[in-house]
Amino acid sequence: MELKYGASREKPREDAAMQRFRGHRVGQFIHWGLYALPAGRWEGKDVEFAAEFLPRVAKVPQQRWEALANDFTLADFDAERWADTAVALGARYMTITTKHHDGFCLWPSAHTDFHMGNTPSGRDVLGELVAAYEARGIDVNFYYSVLDWRHPDWRFTLENDADNLAFARYLDFAMKQLEELAERYPSVKGFWFDGTWDESVKANGWWTWEVERMLKERLPGVVVNSRLRADDLGARHVDSNGLLMGDYESGYERRLPEPWDRSVAARDWEACMTIPQASWGYHQGPWAQSTLKHPWDVVDMIAHCTSLGGNFLLNFGPRGDGSMAPAEVEIARTVGEWLAVNGEAIYGCGYAEGWDYPGWGYFTRDSSTGKVFAVVTRAPASGRIRLELPTGLELVGLRLLGSGEYPFKGLADSVFEVELGGASNAGPRVFAVETSALAHPASEKEPNPDV
Ligand SMILES: C[C@@H]1N[C@@H](C(=O)NCc2ccccc2)[C@H](O)[C@@H]1O
């Protein structure tokens, strides 16, 4: 059907900026704002919900929440140290919350009084972060919440003309803030929009289309997530013709494509993930701190995303004083050490066409060399994995990354077995899989009939 505000293309972007973003595979998400000060605790009680939702869940009066800006001293904020955490993680890009749902801005915005300029330090947090990360060759993306609990013209629904007039003023305010971000920080590589699920935004697909157009006009190459977009009829992420809006699908929040499904690989996409079970902002309570993910589970998620052609954005929630939480830094270090040895199977890699899901982990393929990797994240109890190659291929070499040539046994045409031995304390093993065409015509693999 004819859409004025639908998808702007039918196929994935193939320009250099998008190829760069796609090849990054691993990003660092950062949620930092006033919510890091109470850190999930209000009036002496732990609020067992996402820390960045505290003002809503604890029904904090607006003035009391705004007063937190006076305590936002940045006593231990050091952009260089944050950027060093991204290097330790092996992240190739970082996405920072410029403004979350509470409306507080990490830059001195000319369009509101609720920003860093009106805090004791007055520091331009965004400016310091862009400089520190880009000095280390890490691209910076901006998260921006369209949802704004504080702005008087924000509306969840549009019930009457007064609502429409107010929300038009709000959309104008948000557009001006986005123009301001593009103007002040022109080296930014992408925008990650959030808070676009309400009826008010869905009824203004034109505005979401205009935002994407404006950013791409001012910042050629900039990458925009699908979560910004609604079409003429209010369809989100994917328009009413089934075409992806924005440049990559961003619906995977605290979840990955389950079950593993090769159809996901048809689009660019990114999954974002918390380190605690369910808080993006730092939450000091045992409800969050007792649920931190194991580094090897993070590695599994990274390989899962890569195997389906997606990026993985791991979230860090710095504390109220600006320091990174030690437990999160430790996870970053462990994952980064794994990537330092095995990143060859992740960076610049994606879906391995023709290689079935093996169950014990994932196959990935280097998008430029075609080299295939086996990432073993769930070693079977048998201590061995079965490598089933696409029909007509035979295994000519196996290289354990970080180690060297590795033995294997042929069981049948295109079926091989690899003894893993005990668990590795260096985390999931990765093998580079070298194949060649079978000398004799391969017998077709027995298809599994629909029994
Ligand atoms: C990337 C995440 N998206 C924001 C969000 O509102 N997600 C939906 C949500 C709804 C209810 C509880 C927590 C999160 C979260 O606060 C993070 O910023």
PDB file of N, CA and C in Angstrom, residues 338 341-346 349 352 355 360 362-366 369-376 385 387 389 393-408 416-418 420 428-436:
ATOM      1  N   TRP A 338      38.162 -12.807  26.562  1.00  0.00           N
ATOM      2  CA  TRP A 338      37.696 -13.867  25.657  1.00  0.00           C
ATOM      3  C   TRP A 338      37.697 -13.358  24.219  1.00  0.00           C
ATOM      4  N   VAL A 341      40.986 -13.219  22.348  1.00  0.00           N
ATOM      5  CA  VAL A 341      41.437 -14.504  21.763  1.00  0.00           C
ATOM      6  C   VAL A 341      40.499 -14.942  20.638  1.00  0.00           C
ATOM      7  N   ASN A 342      39.208 -14.715  20.795  1.00  0.00           N
ATOM      8  CA  ASN A 342      38.209 -15.328  19.895  1.00  0.00           C
ATOM      9  C   ASN A 342      37.430 -14.325  19.047  1.00  0.00           C
ATOM     10  N   GLY A 343      37.815 -13.064  19.092  1.00  0.00           N
ATOM     11  CA  GLY A 343      37.057 -12.036  18.372  1.00  0.00           C
ATOM     12  C   GLY A 343      37.021 -12.243  16.867  1.00  0.00           C
ATOM     13  N   GLU A 344      37.979 -13.047  16.367  1.00  0.00           N
ATOM     14  CA  GLU A 344      38.034 -13.363  14.920  1.00  0.00           C
ATOM     15  C   GLU A 344      36.706 -14.002  14.456  1.00  0.00           C
ATOM     16  N   ALA A 345      36.011 -14.657  15.423  1.00  0.00           N
ATOM     17  CA  ALA A 345      34.737 -15.326  15.087  1.00  0.00           C
ATOM     18  C   ALA A 345      33.540 -14.422  15.302  1.00  0.00           C
ATOM     19  N   ILE A 346      33.794 -13.185  15.775  1.00  0.00           N
ATOM     20  CA  ILE A 346      32.700 -12.264  16.113  1.00  0.00           C
ATOM     21  C   ILE A 346      32.747 -10.985  15.270  1.00  0.00           C
ATOM     22  N   CYS A 349      31.781 -10.665  11.514  1.00  0.00           N
ATOM     23  CA  CYS A 349      31.181 -11.957  11.174  1.00  0.00           C
ATOM     24  C   CYS A 349      29.657 -11.881  11.246  1.00  0.00           C
ATOM     25  N   ALA A 352      26.103 -17.880   9.041  1.00  0.00           N
ATOM     26  CA  ALA A 352      26.802 -18.845   8.167  1.00  0.00           C
ATOM     27  C   ALA A 352      25.762 -19.603   7.339  1.00  0.00           C
ATOM     28  N   TRP A 355      24.770 -23.636   7.140  1.00  0.00           N
ATOM     29  CA  TRP A 355      25.240 -24.401   8.305  1.00  0.00           C
ATOM     30  C   TRP A 355      24.094 -24.451   9.306  1.00  0.00           C
ATOM     31  N   TRP A 360      25.052 -27.121  20.241  1.00  0.00           N
ATOM     32  CA  TRP A 360      26.100 -26.950  21.277  1.00  0.00           C
ATOM     33  C   TRP A 360      26.687 -25.537  21.213  1.00  0.00           C
ATOM     34  N   TYR A 362      27.145 -22.107  18.197  1.00  0.00           N
ATOM     35  CA  TYR A 362      26.743 -21.388  16.989  1.00  0.00           C
ATOM     36  C   TYR A 362      27.830 -21.482  15.926  1.00  0.00           C
ATOM     37  N   PHE A 363      27.419 -21.409  14.673  1.00  0.00           N
ATOM     38  CA  PHE A 363      28.364 -21.185  13.586  1.00  0.00           C
ATOM     39  C   PHE A 363      28.314 -19.708  13.219  1.00  0.00           C
ATOM     40  N   THR A 364      29.465 -19.126  12.974  1.00  0.00           N
ATOM     41  CA  THR A 364      29.515 -17.756  12.450  1.00  0.00           C
ATOM     42  C   THR A 364      30.395 -17.778  11.195  1.00  0.00           C
ATOM     43  N   ARG A 365      30.213 -16.787  10.367  1.00  0.00           N
ATOM     44  CA  ARG A 365      31.025 -16.723   9.132  1.00  0.00           C
ATOM     45  C   ARG A 365      31.563 -15.308   8.967  1.00  0.00           C
ATOM     46  N   ASP A 366      32.857 -15.221   8.688  1.00  0.00           N
ATOM     47  CA  ASP A 366      33.471 -13.916   8.414  1.00  0.00           C
ATOM     48  C   ASP A 366      32.900 -13.371   7.103  1.00  0.00           C
ATOM     49  N   THR A 369      35.907 -12.860   4.416  1.00  0.00           N
ATOM     50  CA  THR A 369      36.743 -13.993   3.968  1.00  0.00           C
ATOM     51  C   THR A 369      35.927 -15.263   3.735  1.00  0.00           C
ATOM     52  N   GLY A 370      34.723 -15.327   4.313  1.00  0.00           N
ATOM     53  CA  GLY A 370      33.915 -16.539   4.191  1.00  0.00           C
ATOM     54  C   GLY A 370      34.320 -17.618   5.179  1.00  0.00           C
ATOM     55  N   LYS A 371      35.369 -17.354   5.976  1.00  0.00           N
ATOM     56  CA  LYS A 371      35.837 -18.350   6.946  1.00  0.00           C
ATOM     57  C   LYS A 371      34.723 -18.639   7.957  1.00  0.00           C
ATOM     58  N   VAL A 372      34.562 -19.928   8.298  1.00  0.00           N
ATOM     59  CA  VAL A 372      33.502 -20.362   9.213  1.00  0.00           C
ATOM     60  C   VAL A 372      34.111 -20.715  10.564  1.00  0.00           C
ATOM     61  N   PHE A 373      33.377 -20.371  11.632  1.00  0.00           N
ATOM     62  CA  PHE A 373      33.822 -20.657  12.986  1.00  0.00           C
ATOM     63  C   PHE A 373      32.734 -21.431  13.736  1.00  0.00           C
ATOM     64  N   ALA A 374      33.175 -22.286  14.639  1.00  0.00           N
ATOM     65  CA  ALA A 374      32.264 -23.011  15.524  1.00  0.00           C
ATOM     66  C   ALA A 374      32.507 -22.500  16.936  1.00  0.00           C
ATOM     67  N   VAL A 375      31.492 -21.868  17.533  1.00  0.00           N
ATOM     68  CA  VAL A 375      31.615 -21.324  18.889  1.00  0.00           C
ATOM     69  C   VAL A 375      30.863 -22.272  19.826  1.00  0.00           C
ATOM     70  N   VAL A 376      31.610 -22.971  20.674  1.00  0.00           N
ATOM     71  CA  VAL A 376      31.010 -24.008  21.522  1.00  0.00           C
ATOM     72  C   VAL A 376      30.671 -23.421  22.885  1.00  0.00           C
ATOM     73  N   ILE A 385      31.720 -32.823  20.478  1.00  0.00           N
ATOM     74  CA  ILE A 385      30.690 -32.222  19.620  1.00  0.00           C
ATOM     75  C   ILE A 385      30.702 -32.927  18.261  1.00  0.00           C
ATOM     76  N   LEU A 387      30.249 -32.292  14.402  1.00  0.00           N
ATOM     77  CA  LEU A 387      30.296 -31.226  13.389  1.00  0.00           C
ATOM     78  C   LEU A 387      29.633 -31.749  12.122  1.00  0.00           C
ATOM     79  N   LEU A 389      28.714 -30.818   8.550  1.00  0.00           N
ATOM     80  CA  LEU A 389      29.009 -29.801   7.532  1.00  0.00           C
ATOM     81  C   LEU A 389      27.903 -29.786   6.488  1.00  0.00           C
ATOM     82  N   LEU A 393      30.676 -31.107   1.638  1.00  0.00           N
ATOM     83  CA  LEU A 393      31.920 -30.560   2.176  1.00  0.00           C
ATOM     84  C   LEU A 393      32.588 -31.595   3.070  1.00  0.00           C
ATOM     85  N   GLU A 394      33.904 -31.515   3.107  1.00  0.00           N
ATOM     86  CA  GLU A 394      34.602 -32.344   4.097  1.00  0.00           C
ATOM     87  C   GLU A 394      35.521 -31.446   4.923  1.00  0.00           C
ATOM     88  N   LEU A 395      35.776 -31.869   6.146  1.00  0.00           N
ATOM     89  CA  LEU A 395      36.587 -31.100   7.081  1.00  0.00           C
ATOM     90  C   LEU A 395      38.061 -31.393   6.800  1.00  0.00           C
ATOM     91  N   VAL A 396      38.804 -30.346   6.468  1.00  0.00           N
ATOM     92  CA  VAL A 396      40.235 -30.559   6.193  1.00  0.00           C
ATOM     93  C   VAL A 396      41.116 -29.979   7.288  1.00  0.00           C
ATOM     94  N   GLY A 397      40.512 -29.143   8.146  1.00  0.00           N
ATOM     95  CA  GLY A 397      41.343 -28.591   9.221  1.00  0.00           C
ATOM     96  C   GLY A 397      40.496 -27.951  10.291  1.00  0.00           C
ATOM     97  N   LEU A 398      41.008 -28.038  11.501  1.00  0.00           N
ATOM     98  CA  LEU A 398      40.322 -27.437  12.644  1.00  0.00           C
ATOM     99  C   LEU A 398      41.382 -26.705  13.459  1.00  0.00           C
ATOM    100  N   ARG A 399      41.107 -25.421  13.756  1.00  0.00           N
ATOM    101  CA  ARG A 399      42.095 -24.670  14.538  1.00  0.00           C
ATOM    102  C   ARG A 399      41.412 -24.116  15.767  1.00  0.00           C
ATOM    103  N   LEU A 400      41.876 -24.483  16.939  1.00  0.00           N
ATOM    104  CA  LEU A 400      41.336 -23.934  18.180  1.00  0.00           C
ATOM    105  C   LEU A 400      41.915 -22.531  18.349  1.00  0.00           C
ATOM    106  N   LEU A 401      41.067 -21.505  18.329  1.00  0.00           N
ATOM    107  CA  LEU A 401      41.578 -20.125  18.407  1.00  0.00           C
ATOM    108  C   LEU A 401      42.342 -19.949  19.710  1.00  0.00           C
ATOM    109  N   GLY A 402      43.459 -19.270  19.609  1.00  0.00           N
ATOM    110  CA  GLY A 402      44.303 -19.053  20.765  1.00  0.00           C
ATOM    111  C   GLY A 402      45.211 -20.225  21.037  1.00  0.00           C
ATOM    112  N   SER A 403      45.092 -21.276  20.213  1.00  0.00           N
ATOM    113  CA  SER A 403      45.912 -22.457  20.473  1.00  0.00           C
ATOM    114  C   SER A 403      46.536 -22.957  19.178  1.00  0.00           C
ATOM    115  N   GLY A 404      45.813 -23.729  18.400  1.00  0.00           N
ATOM    116  CA  GLY A 404      46.399 -24.192  17.134  1.00  0.00           C
ATOM    117  C   GLY A 404      45.606 -25.364  16.564  1.00  0.00           C
ATOM    118  N   GLU A 405      46.276 -26.124  15.677  1.00  0.00           N
ATOM    119  CA  GLU A 405      45.612 -27.244  15.007  1.00  0.00           C
ATOM    120  C   GLU A 405      44.986 -28.157  16.057  1.00  0.00           C
ATOM    121  N   TYR A 406      43.812 -28.701  15.742  1.00  0.00           N
ATOM    122  CA  TYR A 406      43.071 -29.513  16.723  1.00  0.00           C
ATOM    123  C   TYR A 406      42.559 -30.776  16.037  1.00  0.00           C
ATOM    124  N   PRO A 407      42.643 -31.938  16.731  1.00  0.00           N
ATOM    125  CA  PRO A 407      42.263 -33.215  16.094  1.00  0.00           C
ATOM    126  C   PRO A 407      40.757 -33.379  15.934  1.00  0.00           C
ATOM    127  N   PHE A 408      40.356 -34.162  14.961  1.00  0.00           N
ATOM    128  CA  PHE A 408      38.946 -34.486  14.754  1.00  0.00           C
ATOM    129  C   PHE A 408      38.863 -35.865  14.111  1.00  0.00           C
ATOM    130  N   PHE A 416      31.614 -35.111  11.382  1.00  0.00           N
ATOM    131  CA  PHE A 416      32.878 -35.271  12.093  1.00  0.00           C
ATOM    132  C   PHE A 416      32.654 -35.126  13.584  1.00  0.00           C
ATOM    133  N   GLU A 417      33.589 -35.671  14.357  1.00  0.00           N
ATOM    134  CA  GLU A 417      33.462 -35.603  15.816  1.00  0.00           C
ATOM    135  C   GLU A 417      34.711 -34.948  16.397  1.00  0.00           C
ATOM    136  N   VAL A 418      34.496 -34.104  17.412  1.00  0.00           N
ATOM    137  CA  VAL A 418      35.621 -33.389  18.036  1.00  0.00           C
ATOM    138  C   VAL A 418      35.568 -33.623  19.546  1.00  0.00           C
ATOM    139  N   LEU A 420      36.301 -32.638  23.118  1.00  0.00           N
ATOM    140  CA  LEU A 420      36.585 -31.333  23.760  1.00  0.00           C
ATOM    141  C   LEU A 420      37.416 -31.507  25.020  1.00  0.00           C
ATOM    142  N   PRO A 428      34.090 -20.354  26.563  1.00  0.00           N
ATOM    143  CA  PRO A 428      33.687 -21.141  25.372  1.00  0.00           C
ATOM    144  C   PRO A 428      34.808 -21.237  24.335  1.00  0.00           C
ATOM    145  N   ARG A 429      35.022 -22.482  23.848  1.00  0.00           N
ATOM    146  CA  ARG A 429      36.052 -22.677  22.827  1.00  0.00           C
ATOM    147  C   ARG A 429      35.514 -22.299  21.451  1.00  0.00           C
ATOM    148  N   VAL A 430      36.427 -21.817  20.614  1.00  0.00           N
ATOM    149  CA  VAL A 430      36.063 -21.467  19.247  1.00  0.00           C
ATOM    150  C   VAL A 430      37.036 -22.158  18.298  1.00  0.00           C
ATOM    151  N   PHE A 431      36.461 -22.805  17.282  1.00  0.00           N
ATOM    152  CA  PHE A 431      37.281 -23.464  16.271  1.00  0.00           C
ATOM    153  C   PHE A 431      37.087 -22.777  14.921  1.00  0.00           C
ATOM    154  N   ALA A 432      38.188 -22.554  14.244  1.00  0.00           N
ATOM    155  CA  ALA A 432      38.116 -22.153  12.829  1.00  0.00           C
ATOM    156  C   ALA A 432      37.968 -23.446  12.048  1.00  0.00           C
ATOM    157  N   VAL A 433      36.944 -23.507  11.192  1.00  0.00           N
ATOM    158  CA  VAL A 433      36.585 -24.748  10.498  1.00  0.00           C
ATOM    159  C   VAL A 433      36.985 -24.627   9.035  1.00  0.00           C
ATOM    160  N   GLU A 434      37.993 -25.416   8.632  1.00  0.00           N
ATOM    161  CA  GLU A 434      38.443 -25.330   7.246  1.00  0.00           C
ATOM    162  C   GLU A 434      37.877 -26.507   6.458  1.00  0.00           C
ATOM    163  N   THR A 435      37.192 -26.233   5.360  1.00  0.00           N
ATOM    164  CA  THR A 435      36.529 -27.312   4.608  1.00  0.00           C
ATOM    165  C   THR A 435      36.993 -27.297   3.146  1.00  0.00           C
ATOM    166  N   SER A 436      36.680 -28.393   2.466  1.00  0.00           N
ATOM    167  CA  SER A 436      36.869 -28.418   1.008  1.00  0.00           C
ATOM    168  C   SER A 436      35.780 -29.310   0.429  1.00  0.00           C
TER     169      SER A 436
END
